PDB file of C-alpha atoms in Angstrom:
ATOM      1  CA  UNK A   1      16.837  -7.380  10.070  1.00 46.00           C
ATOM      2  CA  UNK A   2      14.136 -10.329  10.245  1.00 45.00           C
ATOM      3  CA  UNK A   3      11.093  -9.876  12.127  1.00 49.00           C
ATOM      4  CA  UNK A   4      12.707 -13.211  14.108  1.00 47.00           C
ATOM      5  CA  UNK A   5      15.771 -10.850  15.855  1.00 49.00           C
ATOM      6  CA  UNK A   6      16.127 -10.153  19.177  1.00 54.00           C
ATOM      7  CA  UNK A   7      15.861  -6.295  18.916  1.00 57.00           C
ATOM      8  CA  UNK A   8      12.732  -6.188  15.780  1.00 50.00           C
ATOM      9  CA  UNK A   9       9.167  -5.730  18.122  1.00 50.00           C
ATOM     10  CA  UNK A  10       7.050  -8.529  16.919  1.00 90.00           C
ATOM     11  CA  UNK A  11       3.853  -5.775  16.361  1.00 95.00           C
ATOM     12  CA  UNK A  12       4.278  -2.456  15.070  1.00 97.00           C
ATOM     13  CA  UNK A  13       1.535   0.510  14.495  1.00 97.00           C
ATOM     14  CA  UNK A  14       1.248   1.541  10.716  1.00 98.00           C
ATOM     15  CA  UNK A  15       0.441   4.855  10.614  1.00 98.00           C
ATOM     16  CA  UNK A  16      -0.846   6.537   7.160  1.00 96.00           C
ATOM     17  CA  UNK A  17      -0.557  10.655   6.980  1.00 96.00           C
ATOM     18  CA  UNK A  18      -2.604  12.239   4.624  1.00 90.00           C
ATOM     19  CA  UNK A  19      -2.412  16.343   4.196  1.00 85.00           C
ATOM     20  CA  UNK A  20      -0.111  16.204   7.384  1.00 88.00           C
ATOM     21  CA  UNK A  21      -2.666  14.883   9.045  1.00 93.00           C
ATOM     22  CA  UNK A  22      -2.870  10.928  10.680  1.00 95.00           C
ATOM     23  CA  UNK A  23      -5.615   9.548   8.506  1.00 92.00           C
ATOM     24  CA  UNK A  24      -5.584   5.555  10.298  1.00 94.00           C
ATOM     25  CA  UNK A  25      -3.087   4.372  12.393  1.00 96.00           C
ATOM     26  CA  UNK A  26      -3.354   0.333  13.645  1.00 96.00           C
ATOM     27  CA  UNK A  27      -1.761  -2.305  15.091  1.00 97.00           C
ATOM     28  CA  UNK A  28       0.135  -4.907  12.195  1.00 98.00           C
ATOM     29  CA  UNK A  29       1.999  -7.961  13.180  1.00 97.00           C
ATOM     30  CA  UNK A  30       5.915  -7.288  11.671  1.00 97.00           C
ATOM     31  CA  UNK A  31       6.640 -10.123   9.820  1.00 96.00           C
ATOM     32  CA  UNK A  32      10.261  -9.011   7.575  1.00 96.00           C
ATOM     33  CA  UNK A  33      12.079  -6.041   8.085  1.00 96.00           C
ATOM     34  CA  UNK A  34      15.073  -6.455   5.519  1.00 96.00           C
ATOM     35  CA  UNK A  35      16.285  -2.888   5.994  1.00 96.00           C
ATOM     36  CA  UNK A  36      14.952  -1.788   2.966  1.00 97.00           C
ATOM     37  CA  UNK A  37      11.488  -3.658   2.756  1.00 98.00           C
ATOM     38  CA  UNK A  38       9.077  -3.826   5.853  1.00 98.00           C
ATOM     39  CA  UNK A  39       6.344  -6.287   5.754  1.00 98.00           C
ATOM     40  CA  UNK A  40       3.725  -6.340   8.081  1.00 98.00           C
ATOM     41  CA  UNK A  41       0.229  -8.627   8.003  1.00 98.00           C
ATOM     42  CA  UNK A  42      -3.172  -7.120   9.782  1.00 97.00           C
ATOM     43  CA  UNK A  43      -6.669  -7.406   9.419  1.00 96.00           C
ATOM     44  CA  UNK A  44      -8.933  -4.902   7.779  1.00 95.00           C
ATOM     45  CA  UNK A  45      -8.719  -1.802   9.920  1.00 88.00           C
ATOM     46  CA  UNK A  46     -12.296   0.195   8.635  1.00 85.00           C
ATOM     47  CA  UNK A  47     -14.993   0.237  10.085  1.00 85.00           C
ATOM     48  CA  UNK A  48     -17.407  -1.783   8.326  1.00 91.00           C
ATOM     49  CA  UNK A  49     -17.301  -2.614   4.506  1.00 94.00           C
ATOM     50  CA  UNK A  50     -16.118  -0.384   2.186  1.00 93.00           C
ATOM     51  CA  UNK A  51     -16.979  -1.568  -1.401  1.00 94.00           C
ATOM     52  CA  UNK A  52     -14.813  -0.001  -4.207  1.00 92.00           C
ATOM     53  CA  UNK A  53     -16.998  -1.827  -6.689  1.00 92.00           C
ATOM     54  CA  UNK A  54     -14.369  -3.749  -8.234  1.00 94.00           C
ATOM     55  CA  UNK A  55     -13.612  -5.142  -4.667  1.00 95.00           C
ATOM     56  CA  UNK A  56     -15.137  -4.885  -1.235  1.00 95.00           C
ATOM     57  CA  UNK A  57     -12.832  -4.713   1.852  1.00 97.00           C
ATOM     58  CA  UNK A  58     -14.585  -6.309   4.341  1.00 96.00           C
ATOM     59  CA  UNK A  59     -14.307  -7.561   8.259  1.00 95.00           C
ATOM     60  CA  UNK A  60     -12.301 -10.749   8.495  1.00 96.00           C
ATOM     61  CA  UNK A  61      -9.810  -9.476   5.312  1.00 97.00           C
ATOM     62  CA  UNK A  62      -6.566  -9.724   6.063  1.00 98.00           C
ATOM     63  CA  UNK A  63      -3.666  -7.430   4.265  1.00 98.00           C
ATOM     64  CA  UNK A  64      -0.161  -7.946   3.875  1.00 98.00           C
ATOM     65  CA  UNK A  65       1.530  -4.948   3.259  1.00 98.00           C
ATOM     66  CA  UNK A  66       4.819  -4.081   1.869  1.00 98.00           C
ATOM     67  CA  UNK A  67       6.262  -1.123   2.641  1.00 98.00           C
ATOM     68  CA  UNK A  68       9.811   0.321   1.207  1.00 98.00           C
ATOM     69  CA  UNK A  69      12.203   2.725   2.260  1.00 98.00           C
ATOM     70  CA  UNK A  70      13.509   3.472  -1.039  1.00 97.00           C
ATOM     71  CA  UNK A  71      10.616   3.008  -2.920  1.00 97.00           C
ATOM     72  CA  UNK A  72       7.256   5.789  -3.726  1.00 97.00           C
ATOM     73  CA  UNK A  73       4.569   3.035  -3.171  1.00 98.00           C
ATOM     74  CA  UNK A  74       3.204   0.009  -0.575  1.00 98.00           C
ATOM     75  CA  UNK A  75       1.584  -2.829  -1.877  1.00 98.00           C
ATOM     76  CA  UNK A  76      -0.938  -4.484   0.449  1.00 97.00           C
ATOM     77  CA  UNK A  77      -1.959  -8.281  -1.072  1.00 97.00           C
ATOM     78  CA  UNK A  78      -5.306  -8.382  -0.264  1.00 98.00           C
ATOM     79  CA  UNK A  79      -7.407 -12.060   1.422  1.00 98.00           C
ATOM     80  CA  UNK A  80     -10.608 -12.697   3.090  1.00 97.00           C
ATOM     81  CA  UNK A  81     -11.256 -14.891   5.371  1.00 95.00           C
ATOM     82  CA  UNK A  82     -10.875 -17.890   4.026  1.00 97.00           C
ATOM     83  CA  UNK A  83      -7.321 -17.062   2.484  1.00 97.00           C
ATOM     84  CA  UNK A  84      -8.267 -16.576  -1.166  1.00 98.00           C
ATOM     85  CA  UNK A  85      -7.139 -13.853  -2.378  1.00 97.00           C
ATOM     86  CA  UNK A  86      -8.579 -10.651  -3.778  1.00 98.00           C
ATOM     87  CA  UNK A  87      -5.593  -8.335  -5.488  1.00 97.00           C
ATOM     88  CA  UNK A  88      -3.359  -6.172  -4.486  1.00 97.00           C
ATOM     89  CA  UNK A  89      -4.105  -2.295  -3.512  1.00 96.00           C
ATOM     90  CA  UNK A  90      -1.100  -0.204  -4.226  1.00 97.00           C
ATOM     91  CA  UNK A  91      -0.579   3.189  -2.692  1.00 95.00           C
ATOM     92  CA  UNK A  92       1.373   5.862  -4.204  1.00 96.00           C
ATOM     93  CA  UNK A  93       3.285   7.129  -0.919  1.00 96.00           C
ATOM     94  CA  UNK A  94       6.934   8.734  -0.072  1.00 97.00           C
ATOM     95  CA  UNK A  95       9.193   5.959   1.090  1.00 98.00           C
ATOM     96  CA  UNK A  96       8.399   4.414   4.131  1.00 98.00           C
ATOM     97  CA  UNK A  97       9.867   5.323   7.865  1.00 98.00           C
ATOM     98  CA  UNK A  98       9.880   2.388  10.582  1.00 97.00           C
ATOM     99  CA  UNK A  99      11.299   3.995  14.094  1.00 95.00           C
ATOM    100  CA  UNK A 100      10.582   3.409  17.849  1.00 90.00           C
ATOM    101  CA  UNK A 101       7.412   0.756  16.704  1.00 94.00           C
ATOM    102  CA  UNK A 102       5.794   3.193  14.561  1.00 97.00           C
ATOM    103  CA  UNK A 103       5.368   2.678  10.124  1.00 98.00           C
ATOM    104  CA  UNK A 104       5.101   6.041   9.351  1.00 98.00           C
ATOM    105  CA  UNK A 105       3.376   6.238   5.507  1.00 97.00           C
ATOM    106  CA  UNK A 106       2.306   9.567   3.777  1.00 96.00           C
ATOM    107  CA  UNK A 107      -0.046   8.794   1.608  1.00 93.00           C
ATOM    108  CA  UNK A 108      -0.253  10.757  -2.153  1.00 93.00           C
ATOM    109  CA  UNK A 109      -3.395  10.475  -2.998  1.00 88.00           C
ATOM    110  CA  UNK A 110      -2.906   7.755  -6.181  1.00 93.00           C
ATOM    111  CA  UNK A 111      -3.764   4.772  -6.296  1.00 94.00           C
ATOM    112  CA  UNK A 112      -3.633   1.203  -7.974  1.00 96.00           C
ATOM    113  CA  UNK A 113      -5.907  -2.112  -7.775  1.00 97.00           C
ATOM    114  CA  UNK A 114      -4.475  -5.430  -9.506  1.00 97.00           C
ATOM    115  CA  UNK A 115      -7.039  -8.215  -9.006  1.00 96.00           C
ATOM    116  CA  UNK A 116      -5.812 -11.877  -8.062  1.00 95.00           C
ATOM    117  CA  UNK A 117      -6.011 -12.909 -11.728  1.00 93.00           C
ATOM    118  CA  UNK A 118      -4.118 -10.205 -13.367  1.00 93.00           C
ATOM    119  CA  UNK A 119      -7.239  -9.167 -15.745  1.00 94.00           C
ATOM    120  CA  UNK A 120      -7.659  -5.861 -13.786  1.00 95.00           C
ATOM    121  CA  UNK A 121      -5.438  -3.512 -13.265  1.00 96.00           C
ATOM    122  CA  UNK A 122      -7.201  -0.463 -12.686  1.00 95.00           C
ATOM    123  CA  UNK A 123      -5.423   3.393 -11.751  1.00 93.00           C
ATOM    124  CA  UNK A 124      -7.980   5.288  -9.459  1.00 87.00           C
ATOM    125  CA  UNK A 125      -9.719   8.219 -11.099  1.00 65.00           C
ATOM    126  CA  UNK A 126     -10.727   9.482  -8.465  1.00 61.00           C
ATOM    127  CA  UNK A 127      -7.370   9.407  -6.414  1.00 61.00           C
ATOM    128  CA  UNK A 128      -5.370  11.125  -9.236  1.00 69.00           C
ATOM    129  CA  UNK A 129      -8.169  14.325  -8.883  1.00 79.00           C
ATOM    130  CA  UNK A 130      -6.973  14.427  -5.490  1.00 79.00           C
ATOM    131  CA  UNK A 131      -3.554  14.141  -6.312  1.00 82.00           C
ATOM    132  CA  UNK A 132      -4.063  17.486  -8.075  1.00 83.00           C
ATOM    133  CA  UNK A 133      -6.079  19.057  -6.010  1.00 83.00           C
ATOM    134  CA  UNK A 134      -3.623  18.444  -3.108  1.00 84.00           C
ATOM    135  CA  UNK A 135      -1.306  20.667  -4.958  1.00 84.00           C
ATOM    136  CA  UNK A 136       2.154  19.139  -4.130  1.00 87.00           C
ATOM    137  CA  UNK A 137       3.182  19.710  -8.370  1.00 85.00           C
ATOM    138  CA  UNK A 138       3.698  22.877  -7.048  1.00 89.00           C
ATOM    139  CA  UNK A 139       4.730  23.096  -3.676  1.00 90.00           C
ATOM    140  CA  UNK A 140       7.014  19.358  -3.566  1.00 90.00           C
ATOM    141  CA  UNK A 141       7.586  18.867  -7.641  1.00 92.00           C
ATOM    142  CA  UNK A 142      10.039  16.652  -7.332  1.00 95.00           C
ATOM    143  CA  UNK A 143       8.035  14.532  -4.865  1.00 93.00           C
ATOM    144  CA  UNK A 144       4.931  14.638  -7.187  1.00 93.00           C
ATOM    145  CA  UNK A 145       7.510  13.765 -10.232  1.00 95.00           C
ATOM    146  CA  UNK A 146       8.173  10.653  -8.428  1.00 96.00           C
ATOM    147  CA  UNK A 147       4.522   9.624  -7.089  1.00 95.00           C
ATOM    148  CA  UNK A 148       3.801  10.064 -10.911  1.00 94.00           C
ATOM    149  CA  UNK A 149       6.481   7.611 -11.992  1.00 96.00           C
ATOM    150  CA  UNK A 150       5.914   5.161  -9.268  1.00 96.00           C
ATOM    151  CA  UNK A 151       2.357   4.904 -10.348  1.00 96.00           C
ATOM    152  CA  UNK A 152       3.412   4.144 -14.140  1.00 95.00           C
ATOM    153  CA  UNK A 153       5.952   1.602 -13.049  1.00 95.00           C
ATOM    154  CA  UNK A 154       3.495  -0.053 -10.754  1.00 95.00           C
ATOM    155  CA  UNK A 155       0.829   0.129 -13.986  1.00 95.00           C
ATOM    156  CA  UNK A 156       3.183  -1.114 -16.072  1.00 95.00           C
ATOM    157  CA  UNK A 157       4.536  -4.396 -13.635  1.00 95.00           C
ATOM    158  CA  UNK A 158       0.671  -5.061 -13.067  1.00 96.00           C
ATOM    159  CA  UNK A 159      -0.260  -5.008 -16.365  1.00 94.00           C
ATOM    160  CA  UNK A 160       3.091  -6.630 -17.895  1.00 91.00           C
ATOM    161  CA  UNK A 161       5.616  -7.511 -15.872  1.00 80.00           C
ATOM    162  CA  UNK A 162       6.682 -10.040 -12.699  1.00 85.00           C
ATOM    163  CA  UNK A 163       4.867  -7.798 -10.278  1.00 89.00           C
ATOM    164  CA  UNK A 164       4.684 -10.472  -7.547  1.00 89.00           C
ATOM    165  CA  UNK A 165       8.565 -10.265  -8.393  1.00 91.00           C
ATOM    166  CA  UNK A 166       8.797  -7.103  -6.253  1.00 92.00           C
ATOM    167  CA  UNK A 167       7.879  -9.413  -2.758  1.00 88.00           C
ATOM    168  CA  UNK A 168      10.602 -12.171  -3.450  1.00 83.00           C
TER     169      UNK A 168
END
């Protein structure tokens, strides 16, 4: 369905679990909803800056996300202000749920940054200790099987393949 018909609300909230637990939720403007890809655009929702050291996310950046229902990631194509672009920050997540206005998201705790250029494409140390401390090889395997994988293929499109392929 496209964001344009009658029946798709033109804002939805994006919620991200963590640990069961809502970890942001905000308000995104719905631009697509193909029925298996949900794209939504919103400014940067934390408070302040956060500065990753290879980027900063920063008031007046503005994401567009991708989010898919058959897919173990979201890819939010990071701008600031002025519209030039930063990268992309991927999340390793279960496959997106959009229902009554709500993008639902659980987030897995791994993590990917591809800047603009292409010369970086780093995997998140510190997200893959969480990833194991959070347990879920042992009480979801399957689920962690396929966070695992969708991290490699997302490494592997960053680093060598068509990766803005996956929003055309």
């Amino acid at each position: 369905m496209s964001a344009n018909s009658a029946d798709a609300p033109r804002t939805v909230e994006v919620v991200l679990v963590k640990s069961g637990r809502t970890k942001i939720r905000y308000p995104a403007e719905l631009l697509t909803d193909d029925g298996t890809r949900v794209t939504v655009r919103a400014p940067w929702a934390g408070e302040g800056v956060r500065d990753f050291g290879f980027v900063r996310f920063e008031p007046g950046d503005v994401f567009t996300e991708h989010y898919w229902r058959d897919r173990w990631y979201a890819v939010k194509e990071v701008r600031d202000a002025e519209g030039v672009r930063k990268g992309w920050y991927c999340d390793i997540t279960r496959p997106a749920t959009l229902s009554g206005g709500e993008l639902v998201v659980e987030d897995l705790d791994l993590d990917l940054w591809r800047s603009a250029d292409g010369t970086d494409v780093l995997r998140l140390d510190e997200d893959e200790d969480e990833f194991a401390a959070s347990g879920l090889a042992t009480t979801d395997p399957r689920a962690a099987s396929a966070a695992q994988n969708a991290l490699d293929t997302l490494e592997l499109l960053a680093r060598e393949g068509d990766f803005e392929a996956l929003f055309s």
